[in-house]
PDB file of C-alpha atoms in Angstrom:
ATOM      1  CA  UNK L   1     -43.964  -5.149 118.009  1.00 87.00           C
ATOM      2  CA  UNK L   2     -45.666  -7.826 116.408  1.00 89.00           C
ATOM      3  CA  UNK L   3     -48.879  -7.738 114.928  1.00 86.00           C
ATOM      4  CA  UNK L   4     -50.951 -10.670 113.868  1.00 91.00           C
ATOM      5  CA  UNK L   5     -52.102 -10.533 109.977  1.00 84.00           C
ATOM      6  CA  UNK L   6     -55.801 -11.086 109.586  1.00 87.00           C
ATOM      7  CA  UNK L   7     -55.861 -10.730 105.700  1.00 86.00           C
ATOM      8  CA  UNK L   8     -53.146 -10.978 102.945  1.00 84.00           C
ATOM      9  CA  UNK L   9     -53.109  -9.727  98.936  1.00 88.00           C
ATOM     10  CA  UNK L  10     -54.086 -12.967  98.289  1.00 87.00           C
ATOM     11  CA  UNK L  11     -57.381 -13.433 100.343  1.00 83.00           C
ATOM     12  CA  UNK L  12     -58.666  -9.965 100.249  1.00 87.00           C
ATOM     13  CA  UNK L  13     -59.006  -7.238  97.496  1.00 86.00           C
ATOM     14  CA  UNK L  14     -57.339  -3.943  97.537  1.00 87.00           C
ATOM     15  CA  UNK L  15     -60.619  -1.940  97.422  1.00 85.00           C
ATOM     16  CA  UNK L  16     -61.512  -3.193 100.827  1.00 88.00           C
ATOM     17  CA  UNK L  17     -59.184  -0.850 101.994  1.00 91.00           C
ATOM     18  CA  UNK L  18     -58.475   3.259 102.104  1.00 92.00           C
ATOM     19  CA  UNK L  19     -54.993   3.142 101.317  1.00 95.00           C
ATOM     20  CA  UNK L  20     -51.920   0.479 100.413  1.00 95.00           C
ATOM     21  CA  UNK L  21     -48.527   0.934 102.341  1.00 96.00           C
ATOM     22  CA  UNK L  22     -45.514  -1.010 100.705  1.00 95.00           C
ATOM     23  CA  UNK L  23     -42.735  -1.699 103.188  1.00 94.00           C
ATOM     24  CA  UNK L  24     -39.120  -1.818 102.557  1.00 93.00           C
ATOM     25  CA  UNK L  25     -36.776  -4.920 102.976  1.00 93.00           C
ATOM     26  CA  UNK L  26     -35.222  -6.261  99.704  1.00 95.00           C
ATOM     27  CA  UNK L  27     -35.718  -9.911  99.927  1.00 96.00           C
ATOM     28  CA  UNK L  28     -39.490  -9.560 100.856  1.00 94.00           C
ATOM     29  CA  UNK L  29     -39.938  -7.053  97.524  1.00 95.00           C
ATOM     30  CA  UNK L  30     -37.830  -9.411  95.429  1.00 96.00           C
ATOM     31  CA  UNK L  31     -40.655 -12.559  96.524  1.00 95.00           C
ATOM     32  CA  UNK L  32     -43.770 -10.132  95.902  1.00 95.00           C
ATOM     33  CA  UNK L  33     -42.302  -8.797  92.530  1.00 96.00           C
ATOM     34  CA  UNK L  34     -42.476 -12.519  91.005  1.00 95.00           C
ATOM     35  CA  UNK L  35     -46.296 -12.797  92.742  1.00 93.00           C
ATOM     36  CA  UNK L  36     -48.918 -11.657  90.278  1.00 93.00           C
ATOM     37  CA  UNK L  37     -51.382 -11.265  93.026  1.00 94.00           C
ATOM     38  CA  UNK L  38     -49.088  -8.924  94.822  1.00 95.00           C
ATOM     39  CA  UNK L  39     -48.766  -6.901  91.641  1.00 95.00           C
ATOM     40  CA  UNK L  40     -52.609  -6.940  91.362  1.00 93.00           C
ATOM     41  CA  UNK L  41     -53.044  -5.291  94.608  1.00 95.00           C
ATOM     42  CA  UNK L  42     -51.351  -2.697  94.125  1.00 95.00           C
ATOM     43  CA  UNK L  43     -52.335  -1.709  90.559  1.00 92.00           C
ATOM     44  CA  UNK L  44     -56.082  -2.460  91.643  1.00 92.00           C
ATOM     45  CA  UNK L  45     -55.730   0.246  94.539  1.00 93.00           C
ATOM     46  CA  UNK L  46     -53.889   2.931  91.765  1.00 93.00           C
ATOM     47  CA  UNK L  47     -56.697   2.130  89.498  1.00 90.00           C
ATOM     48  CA  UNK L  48     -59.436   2.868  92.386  1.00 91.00           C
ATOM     49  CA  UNK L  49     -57.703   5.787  92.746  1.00 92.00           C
ATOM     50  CA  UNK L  50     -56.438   5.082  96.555  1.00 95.00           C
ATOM     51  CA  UNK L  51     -53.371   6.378  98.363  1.00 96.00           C
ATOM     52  CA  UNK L  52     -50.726   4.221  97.432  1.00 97.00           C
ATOM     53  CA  UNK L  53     -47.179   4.740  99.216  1.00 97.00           C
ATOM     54  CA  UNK L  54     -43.585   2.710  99.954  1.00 97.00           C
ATOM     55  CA  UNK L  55     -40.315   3.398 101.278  1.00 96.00           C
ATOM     56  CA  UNK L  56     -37.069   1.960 100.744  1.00 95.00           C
ATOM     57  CA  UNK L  57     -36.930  -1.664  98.358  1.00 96.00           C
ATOM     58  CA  UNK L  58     -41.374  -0.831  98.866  1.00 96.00           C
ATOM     59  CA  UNK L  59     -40.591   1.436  96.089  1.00 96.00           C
ATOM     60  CA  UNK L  60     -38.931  -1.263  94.068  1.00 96.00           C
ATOM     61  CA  UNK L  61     -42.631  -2.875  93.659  1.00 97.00           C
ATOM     62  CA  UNK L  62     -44.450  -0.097  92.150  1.00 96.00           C
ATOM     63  CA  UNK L  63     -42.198   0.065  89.659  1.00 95.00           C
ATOM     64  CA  UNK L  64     -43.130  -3.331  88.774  1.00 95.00           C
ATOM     65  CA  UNK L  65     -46.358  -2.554  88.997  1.00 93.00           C
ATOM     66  CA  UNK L  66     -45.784   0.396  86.297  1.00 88.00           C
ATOM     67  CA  UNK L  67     -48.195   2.918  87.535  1.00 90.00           C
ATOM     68  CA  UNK L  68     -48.518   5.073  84.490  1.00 88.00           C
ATOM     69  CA  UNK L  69     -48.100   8.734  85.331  1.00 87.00           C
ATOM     70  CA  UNK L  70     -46.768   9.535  88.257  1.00 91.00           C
ATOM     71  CA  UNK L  71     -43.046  10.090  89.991  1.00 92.00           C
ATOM     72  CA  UNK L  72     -41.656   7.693  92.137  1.00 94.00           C
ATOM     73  CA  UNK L  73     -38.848   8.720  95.061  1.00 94.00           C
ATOM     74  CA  UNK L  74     -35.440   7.666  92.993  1.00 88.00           C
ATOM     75  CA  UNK L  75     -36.701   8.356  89.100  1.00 84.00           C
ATOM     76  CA  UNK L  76     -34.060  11.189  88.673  1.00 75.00           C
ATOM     77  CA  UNK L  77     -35.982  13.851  90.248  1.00 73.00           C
ATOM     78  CA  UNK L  78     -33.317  13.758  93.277  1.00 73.00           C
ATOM     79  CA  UNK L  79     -35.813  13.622  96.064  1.00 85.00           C
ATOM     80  CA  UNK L  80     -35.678  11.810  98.478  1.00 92.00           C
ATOM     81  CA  UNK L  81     -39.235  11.711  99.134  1.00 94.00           C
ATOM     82  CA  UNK L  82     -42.057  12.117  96.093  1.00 94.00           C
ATOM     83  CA  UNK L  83     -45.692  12.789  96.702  1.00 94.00           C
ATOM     84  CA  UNK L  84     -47.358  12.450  93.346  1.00 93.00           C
ATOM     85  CA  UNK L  85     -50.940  12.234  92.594  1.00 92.00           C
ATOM     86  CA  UNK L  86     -51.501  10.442  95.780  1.00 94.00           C
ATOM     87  CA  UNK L  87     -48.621   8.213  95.557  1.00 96.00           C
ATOM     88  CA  UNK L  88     -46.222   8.774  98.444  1.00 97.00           C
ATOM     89  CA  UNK L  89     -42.902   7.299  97.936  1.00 96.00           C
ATOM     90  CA  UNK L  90     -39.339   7.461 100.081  1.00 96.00           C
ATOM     91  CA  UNK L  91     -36.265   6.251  99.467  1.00 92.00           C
ATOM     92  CA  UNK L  92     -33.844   4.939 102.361  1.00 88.00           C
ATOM     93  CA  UNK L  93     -32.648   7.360 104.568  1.00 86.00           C
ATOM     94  CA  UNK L  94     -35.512   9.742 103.925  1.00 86.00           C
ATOM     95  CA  UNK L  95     -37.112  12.249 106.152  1.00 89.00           C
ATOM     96  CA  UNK L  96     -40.002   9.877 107.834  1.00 92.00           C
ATOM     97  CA  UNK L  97     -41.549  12.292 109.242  1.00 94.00           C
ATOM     98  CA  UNK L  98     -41.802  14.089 105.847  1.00 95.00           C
ATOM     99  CA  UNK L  99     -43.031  10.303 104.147  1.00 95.00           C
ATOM    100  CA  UNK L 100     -45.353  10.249 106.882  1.00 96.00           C
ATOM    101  CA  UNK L 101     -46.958  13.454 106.824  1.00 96.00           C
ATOM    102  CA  UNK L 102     -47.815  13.210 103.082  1.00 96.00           C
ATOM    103  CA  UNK L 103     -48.907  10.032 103.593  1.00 96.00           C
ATOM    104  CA  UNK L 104     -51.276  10.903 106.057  1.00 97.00           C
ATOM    105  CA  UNK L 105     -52.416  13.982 103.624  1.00 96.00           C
ATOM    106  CA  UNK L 106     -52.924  11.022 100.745  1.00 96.00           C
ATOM    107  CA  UNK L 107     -55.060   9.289 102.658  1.00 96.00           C
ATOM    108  CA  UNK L 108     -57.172  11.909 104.544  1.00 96.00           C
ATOM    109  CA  UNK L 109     -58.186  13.182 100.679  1.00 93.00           C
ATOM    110  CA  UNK L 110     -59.321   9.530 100.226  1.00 88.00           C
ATOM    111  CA  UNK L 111     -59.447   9.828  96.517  1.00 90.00           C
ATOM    112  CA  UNK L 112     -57.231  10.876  93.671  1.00 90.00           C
ATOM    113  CA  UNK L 113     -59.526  11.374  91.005  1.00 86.00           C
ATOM    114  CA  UNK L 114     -56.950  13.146  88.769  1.00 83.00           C
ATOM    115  CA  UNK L 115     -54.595  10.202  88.516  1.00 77.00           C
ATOM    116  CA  UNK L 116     -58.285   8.044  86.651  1.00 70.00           C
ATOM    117  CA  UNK L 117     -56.903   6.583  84.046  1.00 64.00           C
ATOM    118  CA  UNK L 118     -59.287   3.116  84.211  1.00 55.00           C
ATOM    119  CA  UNK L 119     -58.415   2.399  80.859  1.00 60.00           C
ATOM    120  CA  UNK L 120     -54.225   2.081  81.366  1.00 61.00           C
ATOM    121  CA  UNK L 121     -54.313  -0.314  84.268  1.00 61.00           C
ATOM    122  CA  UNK L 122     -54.283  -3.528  83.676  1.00 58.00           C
ATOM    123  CA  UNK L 123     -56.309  -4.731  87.283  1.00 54.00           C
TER     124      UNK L 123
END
């Protein structure tokens, strides 16, 4: 189903909202890697200490976004899906449900004070 977008990372700032969800789909990731404000977004939502999360290629952009200190679904740990410090990440073909759930669990702490790190973040 479509949805119509009312605000992008360009117009509107991260804070604004309780939580960032990256999606997969490799050739959208590969544009928002090489967009700055993309990259902004999402490190300005870590930094405020919001529930962050992406699934498949979405998982591709916070690495580019190198949020220091936490575990991201495919770093070695062989999970398929990584909740870290209110990061939620999944890789493809991971339990949704699972992704979901923690997802939800990010969000409803709205929060993550332990993952503060102001000072690291460049956003």
């Amino acid at each position: 189903e479509e949805i119509e977008v009312e605000q992008n990372y360009v117009s509107t700032a991260s804070v604004l909202f309780d939580a960032v969800y990256v999606p997969g789909g490799r050739a959208s990731v590969e544009a928002l890697k090489t967009h700055g404000e993309a990259l902004h977004f999402v490190s300005e939502a870590f930094k405020h200490c919001k529930a962050v999360a992406a699934s498949s290629e979405g998982v591709d952009l916070l690495r580019a976004a190198a949020l220091p200190g936490v575990n991201l679904a495919g770093d070695g740990s062989g999970k398929n899906v990584v909740a870290d410090e209110g990061v939620v990440t999944a890789q493809q073909g991971a339990d949704i449900q699972r992704f979901s759930g923690q997802f939800v669990d990010a969000i409803a702490q709205h929060r993550h004070w332990s993952r503060e790190k102001k000072g690291q973040v460049p956003a």
